[in-house]
Amino acid sequence: MGRRYDPERRQRIIDAAIAVVGERGMGALSHRSVAAAADVPLGSTTYHFATLDDLLVAALDQVNAEWLADMERWERDAPPETPLADGMAGLMELLLTGDRKRLELEYELYLAALRRASVRPIAAAFLDRMTELLERRTADRGVARAVNALFDGMLLQILLTGREFDREEARAAFARVTGA
Protein backbone atom coordinates (compact mmCIF):
# COMPACT_ATOMS: atom_id res chain seq x y z
CA MET A 1 0.00 0.00 0.00
CA GLY A 2 1.41 3.41 -1.01
CA ARG A 3 1.68 6.50 1.12
CA ARG A 4 -1.54 8.34 1.74
CA TYR A 5 -1.61 11.89 0.41
CA ASP A 6 -2.45 14.20 3.30
CA PRO A 7 -1.89 17.87 2.41
CA GLU A 8 -3.23 19.08 5.77
CA ARG A 9 -0.95 16.92 7.91
CA ARG A 10 1.69 19.58 8.59
CA GLN A 11 -0.98 22.04 9.73
CA ARG A 12 -2.66 19.41 11.92
CA ILE A 13 0.70 18.78 13.58
CA ILE A 14 1.16 22.50 14.30
CA ASP A 15 -2.39 22.75 15.65
CA ALA A 16 -1.78 19.68 17.81
CA ALA A 17 1.43 21.18 19.21
CA ILE A 18 -0.49 24.31 20.17
CA ALA A 19 -3.21 22.18 21.75
CA VAL A 20 -0.68 20.10 23.74
CA VAL A 21 1.00 23.22 25.13
CA GLY A 22 -2.36 24.82 25.83
CA GLU A 23 -3.72 21.81 27.68
CA ARG A 24 -0.63 20.46 29.44
CA GLY A 25 2.13 23.07 29.21
CA MET A 26 5.52 23.26 27.52
CA GLY A 27 6.84 20.29 29.48
CA ALA A 28 4.37 18.01 27.71
CA LEU A 29 5.52 19.01 24.22
CA SER A 30 7.15 16.06 22.46
CA HIS A 31 6.99 14.51 19.03
CA ARG A 32 5.11 11.60 20.58
CA SER A 33 2.48 13.74 22.37
CA VAL A 34 1.93 15.84 19.26
CA ALA A 35 1.63 12.78 17.00
CA ALA A 36 -1.01 11.35 19.32
CA ALA A 37 -2.94 14.62 19.46
CA ALA A 38 -2.76 15.05 15.66
CA ASP A 39 -3.63 11.38 15.09
CA VAL A 40 -0.65 10.89 12.80
CA PRO A 41 2.25 8.44 12.87
CA LEU A 42 5.19 9.55 15.00
CA GLY A 43 7.40 9.64 11.91
CA SER A 44 5.19 12.34 10.40
CA THR A 45 6.08 14.80 13.12
CA THR A 46 9.79 14.29 12.61
CA TYR A 47 9.37 14.34 8.83
CA HIS A 48 7.79 17.80 8.94
CA PHE A 49 9.71 19.07 12.00
CA ALA A 50 13.14 17.55 12.54
CA THR A 51 13.42 19.01 16.04
CA LEU A 52 11.02 20.14 18.72
CA ASP A 53 12.41 23.63 18.30
CA ASP A 54 11.35 23.56 14.63
CA LEU A 55 7.85 22.60 15.74
CA LEU A 56 7.85 25.23 18.47
CA VAL A 57 8.89 27.92 15.98
CA ALA A 58 6.01 26.95 13.68
CA ALA A 59 3.54 26.95 16.59
CA LEU A 60 4.71 30.33 17.91
CA ASP A 61 4.70 31.78 14.42
CA GLN A 62 1.05 30.73 14.00
CA VAL A 63 -0.02 32.00 17.43
CA ASN A 64 1.79 35.31 16.85
CA ALA A 65 0.13 35.72 13.44
CA GLU A 66 -3.28 35.29 15.08
CA TRP A 67 -2.40 37.73 17.89
CA LEU A 68 -1.08 40.31 15.42
CA ALA A 69 -4.21 39.99 13.26
CA ASP A 70 -6.31 40.69 16.37
CA MET A 71 -4.09 43.66 17.27
CA GLU A 72 -4.24 45.05 13.74
CA ARG A 73 -8.05 44.86 13.86
CA TRP A 74 -8.03 46.57 17.24
CA GLU A 75 -5.72 49.35 16.02
CA ARG A 76 -7.70 49.81 12.80
CA ASP A 77 -11.09 49.85 14.54
CA ALA A 78 -10.16 52.03 17.53
CA PRO A 79 -11.45 55.57 17.05
CA PRO A 80 -8.50 57.88 16.34
CA GLU A 81 -9.61 60.30 19.05
CA THR A 82 -9.45 57.62 21.77
CA PRO A 83 -6.41 58.28 23.98
CA LEU A 84 -3.93 55.42 23.76
CA ALA A 85 -4.06 54.95 27.54
CA ASP A 86 -7.82 54.33 27.38
CA GLY A 87 -7.48 52.06 24.37
CA MET A 88 -4.74 49.92 25.94
CA ALA A 89 -6.63 49.58 29.23
CA GLY A 90 -9.75 48.56 27.29
CA LEU A 91 -7.77 46.04 25.26
CA MET A 92 -6.30 44.52 28.41
CA GLU A 93 -9.77 44.20 29.89
CA LEU A 94 -11.05 42.58 26.71
CA LEU A 95 -8.20 40.05 26.69
CA LEU A 96 -8.53 39.22 30.38
CA THR A 97 -12.29 38.73 30.22
CA GLY A 98 -12.07 36.73 26.99
CA ASP A 99 -10.47 33.35 26.43
CA ARG A 100 -7.98 33.37 29.29
CA LYS A 101 -6.61 29.94 28.33
CA ARG A 102 -5.70 31.32 24.92
CA LEU A 103 -3.94 34.26 26.54
CA GLU A 104 -1.99 31.92 28.84
CA LEU A 105 -1.03 29.75 25.86
CA GLU A 106 0.17 32.75 23.87
CA TYR A 107 2.42 33.88 26.71
CA GLU A 108 3.68 30.36 27.39
CA LEU A 109 4.80 29.98 23.78
CA TYR A 110 6.19 33.54 23.73
CA LEU A 111 8.20 32.94 26.91
CA ALA A 112 9.66 29.72 25.48
CA ALA A 113 12.15 32.05 23.81
CA LEU A 114 13.84 32.51 27.19
CA ARG A 115 15.31 29.01 26.98
CA ARG A 116 15.25 28.28 23.27
CA ALA A 117 17.47 30.46 21.09
CA SER A 118 15.78 29.19 17.93
CA VAL A 119 12.51 30.79 19.04
CA ARG A 120 14.00 34.21 19.86
CA PRO A 121 13.86 35.60 16.31
CA ILE A 122 10.11 34.85 16.17
CA ALA A 123 9.56 36.57 19.54
CA ALA A 124 11.72 39.53 18.49
CA ALA A 125 9.85 39.94 15.20
CA PHE A 126 6.57 39.86 17.12
CA LEU A 127 7.75 42.60 19.49
CA ASP A 128 8.92 44.71 16.56
CA ARG A 129 5.55 44.33 14.82
CA MET A 130 3.68 45.24 18.00
CA THR A 131 5.88 48.33 18.36
CA GLU A 132 5.06 49.33 14.77
CA LEU A 133 1.33 48.99 15.46
CA LEU A 134 1.56 51.07 18.62
CA GLU A 135 3.78 53.63 16.91
CA ARG A 136 0.84 54.44 14.61
CA ARG A 137 -0.90 55.76 17.73
CA THR A 138 2.05 57.48 19.40
CA ALA A 139 4.31 58.59 16.54
CA ASP A 140 7.17 57.89 18.96
CA ARG A 141 9.03 54.57 18.75
CA GLY A 142 10.36 54.82 22.32
CA VAL A 143 6.90 55.41 23.75
CA ALA A 144 5.51 52.57 21.62
CA ARG A 145 8.15 50.18 23.02
CA ALA A 146 7.42 51.32 26.58
CA VAL A 147 3.67 50.86 26.10
CA ASN A 148 4.27 47.38 24.69
CA ALA A 149 6.52 46.46 27.63
CA LEU A 150 3.99 47.79 30.14
CA PHE A 151 1.18 45.92 28.40
CA ASP A 152 3.07 42.60 28.52
CA GLY A 153 4.26 43.17 32.07
CA MET A 154 0.84 44.01 33.44
CA LEU A 155 -0.84 41.10 31.65
CA LEU A 156 1.79 38.66 32.88
CA GLN A 157 1.51 39.91 36.46
CA ILE A 158 -2.26 39.48 36.42
CA LEU A 159 -2.00 36.00 34.87
CA LEU A 160 0.68 34.95 37.38
CA THR A 161 -0.92 36.35 40.52
CA GLY A 162 -4.61 35.92 39.75
CA ARG A 163 -5.21 39.49 40.88
CA GLU A 164 -8.26 41.31 39.62
CA PHE A 165 -7.78 43.66 36.71
CA ASP A 166 -8.23 47.31 37.62
CA ARG A 167 -9.00 49.23 34.45
CA GLU A 168 -8.43 52.65 36.01
CA GLU A 169 -5.06 51.60 37.42
CA ALA A 170 -4.04 50.29 33.99
CA ARG A 171 -5.28 53.44 32.25
CA ALA A 172 -3.32 55.63 34.67
CA ALA A 173 -0.14 53.58 34.12
CA PHE A 174 -0.47 53.87 30.34
CA ALA A 175 -1.19 57.59 30.68
CA ARG A 176 2.06 58.04 32.65
CA VAL A 177 4.05 56.19 29.99
CA THR A 178 2.44 58.05 27.11
CA GLY A 179 2.60 61.43 28.85
CA ALA A 180 -1.14 61.91 28.43
Steps between C-alpha positions, in 0.01 A plus 500: 500500500641841399527809713178684562493855367416731789556867411366621836728284714764766568233746614332237719836437666546872572145525635561193716821650640308813596228287658753292699668812639164660570364199685809365676776761477839519331632203696253272323615600151663205324484345157312209655237714679445710189470194274236357732307827514518543120413133443798451271790255507794611713721509191279770349589746772871449449458505122342846511692627806843348554528646850260613768639849458394493133150404611500763773604769251212403270253500791617838632499645151135395458393627843681831442334541159159457664588744781632758253187468284290570811722797590485639147119481512502671838731778378302546178161504674593718799371854452795731429389742771516232772804566721748214478487453878124438484534273199774286657311466829188398306698248297647348815153468648372338182785247498467417869124451484522300177660162444749502786637157404591638159676794662695266730596283202620800301725613784626148568612462139639856495701440818646178357749733333669546838647150479494427129722718282331373184173660611649842582486639145125425486445672837716796395313541171172492692618774737617711207163462326313591818720809536418600141127466569523708816722756329206581270326632812795672667726611214786430742686168479633525857154559643361216287764261640427614856125454452560152359725408794247633751219313326689168512619557855158584637332209321763256623472625858123457496526152345768395751340640814131457423440857613195682374548735209455865591423692183557842656837395641602369157376815326696719742818295445467529122428872534825545697699315234339686212516838674126548458 
